[in-house]
Structure formats: C-alpha cells, structure tokens
Amino acid sequence: MGGKKDLAPFMEYLKELFPEAHCELTYNDPFQLLVATILSAQCTDKQVNKVTPLLFSEYADAESMAEAPIEKIEKLIHSTGFYKNKAKNIKSMSHALIHEHNGKVPDNMESLVKLPGVGRKTANVVLGNAFKVPGMVVDTHVKRISNRYGLTKNSDPEKIEQDLMKIFPRDRWTELSHQLVLFGRYFCTAKKPNCNECKIFAYCPAGNKLVK
DNA sequence: CTCCCGATAT
DNA sequence: ATATCAGGAG
C-alpha cells in the first residue's frame, strides 16, 4: 500500500510558526463564545473584540439577548459587517437556547448546527474552545491549505473535516485548527502565498504552481 | 450560486 | 477609489 503522506514536517512547521496558537476571541462563557464566533464571520477577531465588551455588558446571557431590541443589537455589532443577518441570528439563536436548551449552549454538534446562524465551522469553534471537545474547524483558510497541501481531495467542508480528523491525532485537532487558520491568513494566503519563505515548500504539491 | 456589509489593504 | 476578505441561509 502506498504510504501515507508524512505529516510530521507540516505539523512541526506550524508549531514553530504558532507555538501559542489559541482562540483570540474574548469571552467569559460558552454563550459569549458562540455570539463572538457568529460575529467573527467575515470579520477579524480583533474587530469582534472591540464590540463584544459593550454588547455583553448590555446583554450578558441568552435571556437578555433574546429580549433585546433587534435595533440595539444591530447598532452594537454594526462594525463587524453583515450586521442585520448577525443581529437576527444572535437574537433568534438566543431564543432557541432558552426554549430548547434551558438557556444553555449545547455541547454537541447535532444541537449546535440546528441553531439559527450556526454551521459546522462555528459549532467546532465553540466545541473545541468552550467545551474541549476535539474537532477540526474548516473555514476558507483551512479549506485552501488542505487542498493545496494535498491533505484532502474534497471541496465540501464537511468532507474535508472528516479527512483531517483521519490524518491528524485527535489531541491536536483544536490546536491545529488555530494554527491552520493563522497559517492561511498570514502565510499561505489566497492570492500571493509566501512560497519563497515556506519551509515545507518541498512537500507542497501546489507549491510549484503558486510561486512565480 | 447569490446575498448579506463594514474594515482594511492597496 | 476600489479590491479583497470569507460563514451561513435561501
């Protein structure tokens, strides 16, 4: 049988680049992390952290968020973009939490993805960081890197998630998720990846096509 | 596949 | 001034 791709250099390089990779969203509990993660779509964590202190000081939990006037939420989260969708999702998600989960954020994938505005990416962030349930977060960065580096041949994020879980040790999933996102954001970027400085260029199937 | 939107980079 | 960024719902 053909040997599996050697992932050691890849994991070691990520560890070298991001030894302290962790969730950069600020939050006090699972509910706040869930809200912050919804806000983080198409928005930097830094920008999210600018609005959440005030948002949570006004509406700290599912109960108060569910009763908050939608216009107030919109105003508080405005700078994170897509604010109308996000405000609606945060409010109805909070409502669902109260009526279907006793006001608590569920700690399993099936329940999380049923919440308004919550997909697998958001669910995995909450599971990994708030509940320490290992999982692979597949956002656009992780997807791009997985395809470039030959970690998967799939384009469907859920399939990629399965593939990554097969090839990486379970106890590294959450850390790797953070490292992959950072690697994609700052090094292996969509447009002009820094192939010239990449230490694993030699192992990268896409490398020679990307470098100019 | 399109729409939702502001912030940041260029 | 304009391009780019990049989850989830319909």
PDB file of C-alpha atoms (C1' of nucleotides) in Angstrom:
ATOM      1  CA  MET A   1       0.000   0.000   0.000  1.00  0.00           C
ATOM      2  CA  GLY A   2       1.208   3.493  -0.719  1.00  0.00           C
ATOM      3  CA  GLY A   3       2.481   5.111   2.437  1.00  0.00           C
ATOM      4  CA  LYS A   4       0.543   8.000   3.843  1.00  0.00           C
ATOM      5  CA  LYS A   5       1.831  11.472   3.334  1.00  0.00           C
ATOM      6  CA  ASP A   6       4.368  12.306   6.025  1.00  0.00           C
ATOM      7  CA  LEU A   7       2.702  14.980   8.107  1.00  0.00           C
ATOM      8  CA  ALA A   8       5.487  15.447  10.632  1.00  0.00           C
ATOM      9  CA  PRO A   9       7.213  18.350   8.819  1.00  0.00           C
ATOM     10  CA  PHE A  10       3.870  20.049   8.335  1.00  0.00           C
ATOM     11  CA  MET A  11       2.843  19.826  11.975  1.00  0.00           C
ATOM     12  CA  GLU A  12       6.309  20.775  13.209  1.00  0.00           C
ATOM     13  CA  TYR A  13       6.387  23.829  10.971  1.00  0.00           C
ATOM     14  CA  LEU A  14       3.004  25.014  12.191  1.00  0.00           C
ATOM     15  CA  LYS A  15       4.135  24.511  15.765  1.00  0.00           C
ATOM     16  CA  GLU A  16       7.269  26.528  15.025  1.00  0.00           C
ATOM     17  CA  LEU A  17       5.306  29.387  13.452  1.00  0.00           C
ATOM     18  CA  PHE A  18       2.480  29.419  16.004  1.00  0.00           C
ATOM     19  CA  PRO A  19       3.623  27.810  19.258  1.00  0.00           C
ATOM     20  CA  GLU A  20       0.969  29.620  21.254  1.00  0.00           C
ATOM     21  CA  ALA A  21      -1.977  29.241  18.889  1.00  0.00           C
ATOM     22  CA  HIS A  22      -5.221  29.730  20.733  1.00  0.00           C
ATOM     23  CA  CYS A  23      -8.659  31.302  20.335  1.00  0.00           C
ATOM     24  CA  GLU A  24      -8.267  35.072  20.128  1.00  0.00           C
ATOM     25  CA  LEU A  25     -11.892  35.901  20.758  1.00  0.00           C
ATOM     26  CA  THR A  26     -12.595  37.301  24.215  1.00  0.00           C
ATOM     27  CA  TYR A  27     -15.436  35.636  26.129  1.00  0.00           C
ATOM     28  CA  ASN A  28     -16.434  34.521  29.612  1.00  0.00           C
ATOM     29  CA  ASP A  29     -18.599  31.508  28.873  1.00  0.00           C
ATOM     30  CA  PRO A  30     -19.909  29.279  26.061  1.00  0.00           C
ATOM     31  CA  PHE A  31     -22.739  31.669  25.231  1.00  0.00           C
ATOM     32  CA  GLN A  32     -20.396  34.600  24.757  1.00  0.00           C
ATOM     33  CA  LEU A  33     -18.042  32.488  22.655  1.00  0.00           C
ATOM     34  CA  LEU A  34     -20.955  31.413  20.481  1.00  0.00           C
ATOM     35  CA  VAL A  35     -22.025  35.016  19.932  1.00  0.00           C
ATOM     36  CA  ALA A  36     -18.446  36.131  19.288  1.00  0.00           C
ATOM     37  CA  THR A  37     -17.949  33.336  16.768  1.00  0.00           C
ATOM     38  CA  ILE A  38     -21.100  34.275  14.878  1.00  0.00           C
ATOM     39  CA  LEU A  39     -19.797  37.838  14.779  1.00  0.00           C
ATOM     40  CA  SER A  40     -16.390  36.696  13.537  1.00  0.00           C
ATOM     41  CA  ALA A  41     -17.701  35.640  10.140  1.00  0.00           C
ATOM     42  CA  GLN A  42     -16.052  37.870   7.518  1.00  0.00           C
ATOM     43  CA  CYS A  43     -14.517  39.888  10.269  1.00  0.00           C
ATOM     44  CA  THR A  44     -11.270  39.886  12.214  1.00  0.00           C
ATOM     45  CA  ASP A  45     -11.217  38.630  15.791  1.00  0.00           C
ATOM     46  CA  LYS A  46      -9.758  41.977  16.745  1.00  0.00           C
ATOM     47  CA  GLN A  47     -12.777  43.823  15.384  1.00  0.00           C
ATOM     48  CA  VAL A  48     -15.122  41.415  17.165  1.00  0.00           C
ATOM     49  CA  ASN A  49     -13.308  42.053  20.442  1.00  0.00           C
ATOM     50  CA  LYS A  50     -13.968  45.757  20.026  1.00  0.00           C
ATOM     51  CA  VAL A  51     -17.732  45.340  20.090  1.00  0.00           C
ATOM     52  CA  THR A  52     -18.304  42.419  22.450  1.00  0.00           C
ATOM     53  CA  PRO A  53     -17.399  44.131  25.748  1.00  0.00           C
ATOM     54  CA  LEU A  54     -20.201  46.651  25.307  1.00  0.00           C
ATOM     55  CA  LEU A  55     -22.554  44.083  23.792  1.00  0.00           C
ATOM     56  CA  PHE A  56     -22.072  41.707  26.729  1.00  0.00           C
ATOM     57  CA  SER A  57     -22.291  44.440  29.303  1.00  0.00           C
ATOM     58  CA  GLU A  58     -25.771  45.190  27.958  1.00  0.00           C
ATOM     59  CA  TYR A  59     -26.796  41.614  27.191  1.00  0.00           C
ATOM     60  CA  ALA A  60     -24.656  39.088  29.007  1.00  0.00           C
ATOM     61  CA  ASP A  61     -26.667  35.932  28.526  1.00  0.00           C
ATOM     62  CA  ALA A  62     -29.231  34.190  26.349  1.00  0.00           C
ATOM     63  CA  GLU A  63     -32.148  35.530  28.398  1.00  0.00           C
ATOM     64  CA  SER A  64     -31.314  39.195  27.973  1.00  0.00           C
ATOM     65  CA  MET A  65     -30.068  38.777  24.390  1.00  0.00           C
ATOM     66  CA  ALA A  66     -33.335  37.109  23.371  1.00  0.00           C
ATOM     67  CA  GLU A  67     -35.293  40.066  24.692  1.00  0.00           C
ATOM     68  CA  ALA A  68     -33.020  42.760  23.336  1.00  0.00           C
ATOM     69  CA  PRO A  69     -34.489  45.047  20.674  1.00  0.00           C
ATOM     70  CA  ILE A  70     -33.045  43.996  17.335  1.00  0.00           C
ATOM     71  CA  GLU A  71     -32.075  47.593  16.544  1.00  0.00           C
ATOM     72  CA  LYS A  72     -29.990  47.773  19.698  1.00  0.00           C
ATOM     73  CA  ILE A  73     -28.102  44.625  18.788  1.00  0.00           C
ATOM     74  CA  GLU A  74     -27.601  45.888  15.240  1.00  0.00           C
ATOM     75  CA  LYS A  75     -26.168  49.116  16.496  1.00  0.00           C
ATOM     76  CA  LEU A  76     -23.799  47.421  18.929  1.00  0.00           C
ATOM     77  CA  ILE A  77     -22.399  44.984  16.367  1.00  0.00           C
ATOM     78  CA  HIS A  78     -22.556  47.278  13.349  1.00  0.00           C
ATOM     79  CA  SER A  79     -18.819  47.452  12.710  1.00  0.00           C
ATOM     80  CA  THR A  80     -18.487  43.682  12.315  1.00  0.00           C
ATOM     81  CA  GLY A  81     -20.323  43.758   8.989  1.00  0.00           C
ATOM     82  CA  PHE A  82     -23.383  41.776   7.880  1.00  0.00           C
ATOM     83  CA  TYR A  83     -24.925  43.256  10.976  1.00  0.00           C
ATOM     84  CA  LYS A  84     -28.562  42.709  10.057  1.00  0.00           C
ATOM     85  CA  ASN A  85     -28.106  38.989   9.484  1.00  0.00           C
ATOM     86  CA  LYS A  86     -25.897  38.609  12.514  1.00  0.00           C
ATOM     87  CA  ALA A  87     -28.248  40.520  14.823  1.00  0.00           C
ATOM     88  CA  LYS A  88     -31.213  38.465  13.683  1.00  0.00           C
ATOM     89  CA  ASN A  89     -29.265  35.227  14.117  1.00  0.00           C
ATOM     90  CA  ILE A  90     -27.946  36.165  17.561  1.00  0.00           C
ATOM     91  CA  LYS A  91     -31.393  37.080  18.795  1.00  0.00           C
ATOM     92  CA  SER A  92     -33.175  34.023  17.411  1.00  0.00           C
ATOM     93  CA  MET A  93     -30.309  31.754  18.418  1.00  0.00           C
ATOM     94  CA  SER A  94     -30.652  33.072  21.988  1.00  0.00           C
ATOM     95  CA  HIS A  95     -34.375  32.475  21.821  1.00  0.00           C
ATOM     96  CA  ALA A  96     -33.812  28.884  20.701  1.00  0.00           C
ATOM     97  CA  LEU A  97     -31.324  28.374  23.521  1.00  0.00           C
ATOM     98  CA  ILE A  98     -33.909  29.371  26.100  1.00  0.00           C
ATOM     99  CA  HIS A  99     -36.790  27.381  24.691  1.00  0.00           C
ATOM    100  CA  GLU A 100     -34.942  24.267  23.607  1.00  0.00           C
ATOM    101  CA  HIS A 101     -31.834  24.062  25.796  1.00  0.00           C
ATOM    102  CA  ASN A 102     -32.737  25.667  29.121  1.00  0.00           C
ATOM    103  CA  GLY A 103     -30.747  28.746  28.216  1.00  0.00           C
ATOM    104  CA  LYS A 104     -27.516  26.758  27.924  1.00  0.00           C
ATOM    105  CA  VAL A 105     -25.330  26.329  24.878  1.00  0.00           C
ATOM    106  CA  PRO A 106     -25.477  22.640  23.890  1.00  0.00           C
ATOM    107  CA  ASP A 107     -22.152  20.801  23.892  1.00  0.00           C
ATOM    108  CA  ASN A 108     -22.752  18.629  20.858  1.00  0.00           C
ATOM    109  CA  MET A 109     -22.600  19.171  17.105  1.00  0.00           C
ATOM    110  CA  GLU A 110     -26.124  17.976  16.263  1.00  0.00           C
ATOM    111  CA  SER A 111     -27.792  20.509  18.527  1.00  0.00           C
ATOM    112  CA  LEU A 112     -25.429  23.352  17.739  1.00  0.00           C
ATOM    113  CA  VAL A 113     -25.905  23.273  13.972  1.00  0.00           C
ATOM    114  CA  LYS A 114     -29.661  23.430  14.398  1.00  0.00           C
ATOM    115  CA  LEU A 115     -29.331  26.869  15.961  1.00  0.00           C
ATOM    116  CA  PRO A 116     -30.001  29.830  13.644  1.00  0.00           C
ATOM    117  CA  GLY A 117     -26.792  31.171  12.120  1.00  0.00           C
ATOM    118  CA  VAL A 118     -24.681  28.291  13.384  1.00  0.00           C
ATOM    119  CA  GLY A 119     -22.925  25.993  10.914  1.00  0.00           C
ATOM    120  CA  ARG A 120     -20.210  23.401  11.451  1.00  0.00           C
ATOM    121  CA  LYS A 121     -17.406  25.939  11.460  1.00  0.00           C
ATOM    122  CA  THR A 122     -18.982  27.964  14.259  1.00  0.00           C
ATOM    123  CA  ALA A 123     -20.010  24.803  16.100  1.00  0.00           C
ATOM    124  CA  ASN A 124     -16.485  23.410  16.030  1.00  0.00           C
ATOM    125  CA  VAL A 125     -15.025  26.641  17.388  1.00  0.00           C
ATOM    126  CA  VAL A 126     -17.434  26.535  20.323  1.00  0.00           C
ATOM    127  CA  LEU A 127     -16.969  22.809  20.929  1.00  0.00           C
ATOM    128  CA  GLY A 128     -13.187  22.959  20.831  1.00  0.00           C
ATOM    129  CA  ASN A 129     -12.683  26.063  22.916  1.00  0.00           C
ATOM    130  CA  ALA A 130     -15.597  26.230  25.341  1.00  0.00           C
ATOM    131  CA  PHE A 131     -16.160  22.509  25.861  1.00  0.00           C
ATOM    132  CA  LYS A 132     -12.793  20.997  24.977  1.00  0.00           C
ATOM    133  CA  VAL A 133     -14.448  18.639  22.529  1.00  0.00           C
ATOM    134  CA  PRO A 134     -11.836  17.964  19.829  1.00  0.00           C
ATOM    135  CA  GLY A 135     -12.818  18.904  16.291  1.00  0.00           C
ATOM    136  CA  MET A 136     -11.402  20.366  13.102  1.00  0.00           C
ATOM    137  CA  VAL A 137     -12.549  23.845  12.171  1.00  0.00           C
ATOM    138  CA  VAL A 138     -12.794  24.112   8.391  1.00  0.00           C
ATOM    139  CA  ASP A 139     -13.073  27.692   7.275  1.00  0.00           C
ATOM    140  CA  THR A 140     -11.917  29.102   3.953  1.00  0.00           C
ATOM    141  CA  HIS A 141      -8.272  29.130   5.080  1.00  0.00           C
ATOM    142  CA  VAL A 142      -8.255  25.543   6.267  1.00  0.00           C
ATOM    143  CA  LYS A 143     -10.032  24.501   3.108  1.00  0.00           C
ATOM    144  CA  ARG A 144      -7.494  26.216   0.876  1.00  0.00           C
ATOM    145  CA  ILE A 145      -4.475  24.819   2.701  1.00  0.00           C
ATOM    146  CA  SER A 146      -5.915  21.314   2.864  1.00  0.00           C
ATOM    147  CA  ASN A 147      -6.393  21.314  -0.877  1.00  0.00           C
ATOM    148  CA  ARG A 148      -3.052  22.891  -1.682  1.00  0.00           C
ATOM    149  CA  TYR A 149      -1.061  20.643   0.564  1.00  0.00           C
ATOM    150  CA  GLY A 150      -2.882  17.535  -0.572  1.00  0.00           C
ATOM    151  CA  LEU A 151      -4.477  16.726   2.765  1.00  0.00           C
ATOM    152  CA  THR A 152      -7.776  16.114   1.002  1.00  0.00           C
ATOM    153  CA  LYS A 153      -9.189  15.908  -2.490  1.00  0.00           C
ATOM    154  CA  ASN A 154     -12.606  17.086  -1.370  1.00  0.00           C
ATOM    155  CA  SER A 155     -14.067  20.557  -1.670  1.00  0.00           C
ATOM    156  CA  ASP A 156     -17.028  20.079   0.653  1.00  0.00           C
ATOM    157  CA  PRO A 157     -16.027  21.464   4.071  1.00  0.00           C
ATOM    158  CA  GLU A 158     -17.670  18.616   5.962  1.00  0.00           C
ATOM    159  CA  LYS A 159     -15.776  16.028   3.916  1.00  0.00           C
ATOM    160  CA  ILE A 160     -12.550  17.943   4.482  1.00  0.00           C
ATOM    161  CA  GLU A 161     -13.315  17.922   8.184  1.00  0.00           C
ATOM    162  CA  GLN A 162     -13.616  14.123   8.090  1.00  0.00           C
ATOM    163  CA  ASP A 163     -10.397  13.753   6.121  1.00  0.00           C
ATOM    164  CA  LEU A 164      -8.440  15.961   8.520  1.00  0.00           C
ATOM    165  CA  MET A 165      -9.746  14.043  11.506  1.00  0.00           C
ATOM    166  CA  LYS A 166      -8.498  10.831   9.900  1.00  0.00           C
ATOM    167  CA  ILE A 167      -4.956  12.036   9.286  1.00  0.00           C
ATOM    168  CA  PHE A 168      -4.265  14.115  12.405  1.00  0.00           C
ATOM    169  CA  PRO A 169      -4.146  12.901  16.020  1.00  0.00           C
ATOM    170  CA  ARG A 170      -7.294  13.735  17.942  1.00  0.00           C
ATOM    171  CA  ASP A 171      -5.427  15.543  20.686  1.00  0.00           C
ATOM    172  CA  ARG A 172      -4.058  18.014  18.126  1.00  0.00           C
ATOM    173  CA  TRP A 173      -7.301  18.896  16.331  1.00  0.00           C
ATOM    174  CA  THR A 174      -8.177  22.041  18.217  1.00  0.00           C
ATOM    175  CA  GLU A 175      -4.631  23.399  18.232  1.00  0.00           C
ATOM    176  CA  LEU A 176      -4.174  22.543  14.550  1.00  0.00           C
ATOM    177  CA  SER A 177      -7.392  24.346  13.705  1.00  0.00           C
ATOM    178  CA  HIS A 178      -5.989  27.549  15.145  1.00  0.00           C
ATOM    179  CA  GLN A 179      -2.618  27.044  13.508  1.00  0.00           C
ATOM    180  CA  LEU A 180      -4.102  26.312  10.087  1.00  0.00           C
ATOM    181  CA  VAL A 181      -6.288  29.403  10.175  1.00  0.00           C
ATOM    182  CA  LEU A 182      -3.314  31.565  11.118  1.00  0.00           C
ATOM    183  CA  PHE A 183      -1.075  29.926   8.530  1.00  0.00           C
ATOM    184  CA  GLY A 184      -3.700  30.598   5.872  1.00  0.00           C
ATOM    185  CA  ARG A 185      -4.276  34.130   6.962  1.00  0.00           C
ATOM    186  CA  TYR A 186      -0.658  35.267   7.162  1.00  0.00           C
ATOM    187  CA  PHE A 187       1.491  32.886   5.086  1.00  0.00           C
ATOM    188  CA  CYS A 188      -0.325  30.551   2.745  1.00  0.00           C
ATOM    189  CA  THR A 189      -2.653  33.315   1.598  1.00  0.00           C
ATOM    190  CA  ALA A 190      -5.211  33.020  -1.163  1.00  0.00           C
ATOM    191  CA  LYS A 191      -3.575  35.369  -3.637  1.00  0.00           C
ATOM    192  CA  LYS A 192       0.141  35.646  -3.067  1.00  0.00           C
ATOM    193  CA  PRO A 193       1.311  32.867  -0.781  1.00  0.00           C
ATOM    194  CA  ASN A 194       4.820  33.289   0.618  1.00  0.00           C
ATOM    195  CA  CYS A 195       6.133  30.152  -1.022  1.00  0.00           C
ATOM    196  CA  ASN A 196       9.662  31.550  -1.125  1.00  0.00           C
ATOM    197  CA  GLU A 197       9.897  31.587   2.634  1.00  0.00           C
ATOM    198  CA  CYS A 198       7.878  28.457   3.250  1.00  0.00           C
ATOM    199  CA  LYS A 199       9.864  25.698   4.910  1.00  0.00           C
ATOM    200  CA  ILE A 200       7.575  22.970   3.681  1.00  0.00           C
ATOM    201  CA  PHE A 201       7.526  24.148   0.097  1.00  0.00           C
ATOM    202  CA  ALA A 202       9.342  20.992  -0.944  1.00  0.00           C
ATOM    203  CA  TYR A 203       6.486  18.862   0.386  1.00  0.00           C
ATOM    204  CA  CYS A 204       3.729  21.016  -1.112  1.00  0.00           C
ATOM    205  CA  PRO A 205       2.081  19.594  -4.231  1.00  0.00           C
ATOM    206  CA  ALA A 206       0.732  23.030  -5.169  1.00  0.00           C
ATOM    207  CA  GLY A 207       3.969  24.868  -4.456  1.00  0.00           C
ATOM    208  CA  ASN A 208       5.414  24.995  -7.918  1.00  0.00           C
ATOM    209  CA  LYS A 209       2.171  26.241  -9.378  1.00  0.00           C
ATOM    210  CA  LEU A 210       1.815  29.017  -6.851  1.00  0.00           C
ATOM    211  CA  VAL A 211       5.270  30.525  -6.816  1.00  0.00           C
ATOM    212  CA  LYS A 212       6.006  32.990  -9.537  1.00  0.00           C
TER     213      LYS A 212
ATOM    214  C1'  DC B   1     -24.943  30.386  -6.764  1.00  0.00           C
ATOM    215  C1'  DT B   2     -26.204  34.928  -4.589  1.00  0.00           C
ATOM    216  C1'  DC B   3     -26.896  37.819  -0.914  1.00  0.00           C
ATOM    217  C1'  DC B   4     -25.552  39.956   3.296  1.00  0.00           C
ATOM    218  C1'  DC B   5     -21.847  44.517   4.912  1.00  0.00           C
ATOM    219  C1'  DG B   6     -18.012  47.180   7.030  1.00  0.00           C
ATOM    220  C1'  DA B   7     -12.926  47.288   7.685  1.00  0.00           C
ATOM    221  C1'  DT B   8      -8.522  47.124   5.858  1.00  0.00           C
ATOM    222  C1'  DA B   9      -5.107  46.899   2.259  1.00  0.00           C
ATOM    223  C1'  DT B  10      -3.560  48.739  -1.920  1.00  0.00           C
TER     224       DT B  10
ATOM    225  C1'  DA C   1     -11.347  54.859  -5.280  1.00  0.00           C
ATOM    226  C1'  DT C   2     -11.544  50.186  -5.478  1.00  0.00           C
ATOM    227  C1'  DA C   3     -10.372  45.282  -4.494  1.00  0.00           C
ATOM    228  C1'  DT C   4     -10.359  41.847  -1.046  1.00  0.00           C
ATOM    229  C1'  DC C   5     -11.938  39.401   2.831  1.00  0.00           C
ATOM    230  C1'  DA C   6     -14.821  34.895   3.627  1.00  0.00           C
ATOM    231  C1'  DG C   7     -19.899  31.714   7.055  1.00  0.00           C
ATOM    232  C1'  DG C   8     -24.451  30.676   6.668  1.00  0.00           C
ATOM    233  C1'  DA C   9     -29.107  30.878   4.672  1.00  0.00           C
ATOM    234  C1'  DG C  10     -32.212  30.683   0.913  1.00  0.00           C
TER     235       DG C  10
END
